[in-house]
PDB file of C-alpha atoms in Angstrom:
ATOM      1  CA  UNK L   1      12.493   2.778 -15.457  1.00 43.00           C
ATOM      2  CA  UNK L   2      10.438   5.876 -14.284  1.00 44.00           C
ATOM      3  CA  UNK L   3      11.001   8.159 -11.602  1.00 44.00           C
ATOM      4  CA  UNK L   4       8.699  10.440  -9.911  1.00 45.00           C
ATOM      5  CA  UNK L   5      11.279  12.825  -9.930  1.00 44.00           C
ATOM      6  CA  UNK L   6       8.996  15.936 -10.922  1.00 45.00           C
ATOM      7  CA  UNK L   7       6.988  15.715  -7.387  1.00 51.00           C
ATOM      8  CA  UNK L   8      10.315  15.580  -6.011  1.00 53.00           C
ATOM      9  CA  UNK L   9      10.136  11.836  -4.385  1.00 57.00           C
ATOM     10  CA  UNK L  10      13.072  10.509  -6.387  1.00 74.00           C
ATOM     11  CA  UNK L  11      11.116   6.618  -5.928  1.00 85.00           C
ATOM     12  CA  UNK L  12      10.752   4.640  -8.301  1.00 89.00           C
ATOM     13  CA  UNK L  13       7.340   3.768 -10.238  1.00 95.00           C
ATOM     14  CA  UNK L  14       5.691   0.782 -10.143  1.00 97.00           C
ATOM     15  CA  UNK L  15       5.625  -1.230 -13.475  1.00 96.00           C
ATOM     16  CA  UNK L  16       3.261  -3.282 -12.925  1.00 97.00           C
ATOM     17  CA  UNK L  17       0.696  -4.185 -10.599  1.00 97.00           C
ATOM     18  CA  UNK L  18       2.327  -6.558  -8.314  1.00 96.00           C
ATOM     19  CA  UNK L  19       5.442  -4.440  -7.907  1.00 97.00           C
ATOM     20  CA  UNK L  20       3.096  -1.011  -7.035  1.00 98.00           C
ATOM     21  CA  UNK L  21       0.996  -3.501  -4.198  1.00 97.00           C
ATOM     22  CA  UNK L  22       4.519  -4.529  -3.094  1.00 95.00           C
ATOM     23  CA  UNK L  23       6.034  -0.607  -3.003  1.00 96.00           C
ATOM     24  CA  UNK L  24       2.434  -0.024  -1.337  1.00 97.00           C
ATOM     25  CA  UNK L  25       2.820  -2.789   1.200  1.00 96.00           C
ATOM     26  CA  UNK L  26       6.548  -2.173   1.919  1.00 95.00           C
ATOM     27  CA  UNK L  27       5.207   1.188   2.753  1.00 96.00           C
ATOM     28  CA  UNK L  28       2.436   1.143   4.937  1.00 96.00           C
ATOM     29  CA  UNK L  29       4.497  -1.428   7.086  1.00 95.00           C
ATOM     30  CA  UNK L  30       7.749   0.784   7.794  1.00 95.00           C
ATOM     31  CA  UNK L  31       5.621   3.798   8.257  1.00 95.00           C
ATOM     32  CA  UNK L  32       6.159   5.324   5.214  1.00 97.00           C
ATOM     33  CA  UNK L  33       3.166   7.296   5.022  1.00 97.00           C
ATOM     34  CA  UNK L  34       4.393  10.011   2.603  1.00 96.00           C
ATOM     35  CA  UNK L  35       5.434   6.867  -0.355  1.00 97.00           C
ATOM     36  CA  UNK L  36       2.049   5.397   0.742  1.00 97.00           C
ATOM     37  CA  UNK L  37      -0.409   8.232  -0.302  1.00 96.00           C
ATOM     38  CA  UNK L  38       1.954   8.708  -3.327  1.00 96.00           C
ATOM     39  CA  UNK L  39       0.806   5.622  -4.576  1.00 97.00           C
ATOM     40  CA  UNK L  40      -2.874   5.876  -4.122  1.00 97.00           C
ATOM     41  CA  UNK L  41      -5.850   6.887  -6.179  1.00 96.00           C
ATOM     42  CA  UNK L  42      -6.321  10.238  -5.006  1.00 91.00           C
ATOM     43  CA  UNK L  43     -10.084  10.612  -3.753  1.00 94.00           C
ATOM     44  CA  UNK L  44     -11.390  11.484  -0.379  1.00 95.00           C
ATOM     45  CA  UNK L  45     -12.468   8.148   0.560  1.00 95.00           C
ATOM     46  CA  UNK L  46      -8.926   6.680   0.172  1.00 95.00           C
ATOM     47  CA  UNK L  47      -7.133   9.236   1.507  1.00 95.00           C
ATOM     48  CA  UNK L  48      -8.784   8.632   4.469  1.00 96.00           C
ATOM     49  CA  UNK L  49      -8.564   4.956   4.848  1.00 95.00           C
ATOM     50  CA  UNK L  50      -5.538   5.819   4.617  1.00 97.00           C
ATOM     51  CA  UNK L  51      -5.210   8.231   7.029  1.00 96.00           C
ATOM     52  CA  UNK L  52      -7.607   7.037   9.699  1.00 94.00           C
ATOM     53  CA  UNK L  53      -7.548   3.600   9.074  1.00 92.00           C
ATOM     54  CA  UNK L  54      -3.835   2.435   8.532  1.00 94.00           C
ATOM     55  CA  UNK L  55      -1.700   5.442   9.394  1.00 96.00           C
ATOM     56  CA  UNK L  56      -3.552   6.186  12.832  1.00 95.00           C
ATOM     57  CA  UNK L  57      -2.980   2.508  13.722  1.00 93.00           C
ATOM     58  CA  UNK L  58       0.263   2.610  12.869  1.00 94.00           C
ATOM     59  CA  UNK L  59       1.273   5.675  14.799  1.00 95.00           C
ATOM     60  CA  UNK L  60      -0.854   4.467  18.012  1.00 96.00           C
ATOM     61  CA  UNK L  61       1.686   1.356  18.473  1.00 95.00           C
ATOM     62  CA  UNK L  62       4.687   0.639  19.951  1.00 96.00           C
ATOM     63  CA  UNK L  63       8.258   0.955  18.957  1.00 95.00           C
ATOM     64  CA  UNK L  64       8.334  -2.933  19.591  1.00 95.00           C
ATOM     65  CA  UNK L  65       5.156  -4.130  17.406  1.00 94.00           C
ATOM     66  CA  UNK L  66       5.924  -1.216  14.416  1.00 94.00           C
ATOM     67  CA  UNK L  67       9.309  -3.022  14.280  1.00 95.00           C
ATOM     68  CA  UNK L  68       7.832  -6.709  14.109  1.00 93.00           C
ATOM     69  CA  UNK L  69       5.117  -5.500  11.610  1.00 91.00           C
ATOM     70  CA  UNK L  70       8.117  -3.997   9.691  1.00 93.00           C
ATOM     71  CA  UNK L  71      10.192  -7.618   9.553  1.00 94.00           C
ATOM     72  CA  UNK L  72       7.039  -9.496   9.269  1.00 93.00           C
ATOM     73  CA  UNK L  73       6.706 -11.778   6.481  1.00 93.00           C
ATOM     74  CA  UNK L  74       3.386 -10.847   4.140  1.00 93.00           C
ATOM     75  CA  UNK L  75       1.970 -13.393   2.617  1.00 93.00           C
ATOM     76  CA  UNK L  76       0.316 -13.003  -0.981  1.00 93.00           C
ATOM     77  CA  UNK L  77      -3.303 -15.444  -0.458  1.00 94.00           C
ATOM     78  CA  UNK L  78      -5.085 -14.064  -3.729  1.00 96.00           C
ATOM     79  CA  UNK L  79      -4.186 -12.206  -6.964  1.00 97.00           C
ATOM     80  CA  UNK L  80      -6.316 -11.498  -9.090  1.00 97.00           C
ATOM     81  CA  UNK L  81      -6.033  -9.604 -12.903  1.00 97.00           C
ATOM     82  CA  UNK L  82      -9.437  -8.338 -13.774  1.00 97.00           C
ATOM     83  CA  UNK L  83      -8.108  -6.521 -17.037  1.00 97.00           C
ATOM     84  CA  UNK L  84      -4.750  -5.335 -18.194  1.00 95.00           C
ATOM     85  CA  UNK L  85      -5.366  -2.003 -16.246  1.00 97.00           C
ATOM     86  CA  UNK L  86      -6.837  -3.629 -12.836  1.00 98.00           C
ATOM     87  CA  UNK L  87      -5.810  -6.353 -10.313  1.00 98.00           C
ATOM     88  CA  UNK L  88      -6.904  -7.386  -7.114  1.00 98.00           C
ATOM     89  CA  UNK L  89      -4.313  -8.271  -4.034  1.00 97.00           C
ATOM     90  CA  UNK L  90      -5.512 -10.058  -1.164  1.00 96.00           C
ATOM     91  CA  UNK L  91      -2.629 -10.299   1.736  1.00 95.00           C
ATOM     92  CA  UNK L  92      -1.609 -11.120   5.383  1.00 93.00           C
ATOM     93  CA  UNK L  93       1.166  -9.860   7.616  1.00 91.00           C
ATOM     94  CA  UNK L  94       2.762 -12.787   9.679  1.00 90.00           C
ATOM     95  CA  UNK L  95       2.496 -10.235  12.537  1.00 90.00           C
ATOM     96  CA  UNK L  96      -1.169  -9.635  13.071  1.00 82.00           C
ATOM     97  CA  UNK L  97      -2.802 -12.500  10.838  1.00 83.00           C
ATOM     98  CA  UNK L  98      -5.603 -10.017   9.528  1.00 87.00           C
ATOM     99  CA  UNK L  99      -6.299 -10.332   5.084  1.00 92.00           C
ATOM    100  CA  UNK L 100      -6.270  -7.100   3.234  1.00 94.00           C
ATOM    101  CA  UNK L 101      -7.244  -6.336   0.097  1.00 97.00           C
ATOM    102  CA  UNK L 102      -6.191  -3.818  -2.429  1.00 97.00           C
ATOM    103  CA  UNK L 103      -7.440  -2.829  -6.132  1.00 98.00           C
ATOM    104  CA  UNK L 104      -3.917  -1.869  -8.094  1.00 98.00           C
ATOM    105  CA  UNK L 105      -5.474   0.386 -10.939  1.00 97.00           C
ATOM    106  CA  UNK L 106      -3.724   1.961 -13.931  1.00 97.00           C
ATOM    107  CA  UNK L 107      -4.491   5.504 -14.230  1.00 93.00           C
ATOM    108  CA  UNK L 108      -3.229   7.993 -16.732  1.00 93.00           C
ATOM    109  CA  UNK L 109      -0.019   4.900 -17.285  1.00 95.00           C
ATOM    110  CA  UNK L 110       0.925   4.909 -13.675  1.00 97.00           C
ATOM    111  CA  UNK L 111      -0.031   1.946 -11.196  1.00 98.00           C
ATOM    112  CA  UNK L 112      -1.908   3.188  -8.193  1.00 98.00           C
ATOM    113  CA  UNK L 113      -3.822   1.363  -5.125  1.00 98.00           C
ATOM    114  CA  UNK L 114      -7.159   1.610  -4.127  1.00 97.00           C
ATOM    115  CA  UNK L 115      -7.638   0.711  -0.166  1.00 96.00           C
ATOM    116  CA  UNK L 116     -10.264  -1.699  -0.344  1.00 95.00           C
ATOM    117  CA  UNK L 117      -9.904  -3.606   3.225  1.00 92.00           C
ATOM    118  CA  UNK L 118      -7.176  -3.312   5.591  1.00 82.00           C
ATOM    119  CA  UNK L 119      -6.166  -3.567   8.937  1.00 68.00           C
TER     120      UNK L 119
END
């Protein structure tokens, strides 16, 4: 087990691809913005999907739907291992219906998401 203990986090990290989509998922859904960007690739265009794209949504919502995207069930439609370094997760929440898709990419040995689709 890894920690990201020298950025201060104290989470855990990811050891494989499935588990880094699911800390990435887990995230995004209980507003946990600050574990979310620590487990993306770090480039401009992600940052600001998610930034504009799932954080801004988030935020603009009510107490009621961010608690029933939070206990909605998400539902795993596609995965997809390209290579031993990248794999593809396509996924619902029960709450608003609406497929996502992430690339989970090793870099420099630590699993990271790229935003492809989301909403």
């Amino acid at each position: 087990l890894v920690y990201s203990i020298s950025c201060g986090t104290g989470y855990e990290e990811p050891d494989s691809a499935i588990e880094a989509g699911r800390q990435f998922i887990h995230a995004i859904y209980n507003g946990n913005f600050k574990r979310a960007n620590q487990l993306i690739v770090l480039d401009d265009d992600n940052r600001q999907k998610l930034e504009n794209e799932v954080e801004k949504d988030f935020r603009s919502r009510n107490s009621f739907t961010k608690d029933s995207l939070s206990k909605a069930s998400i539902q795993i439609s596609r995965i997809t291992t390209i290579d031993s370094t990248t794999t593809v997760m396509a996924f619902t929440n029960a709450y608003h219906n609406s497929e996502a898709v992430l690339t989970v990419q090793k870099e420099n040995g630590l699993w990271r998401i790229r935003i492809e689709k989301i909403k």
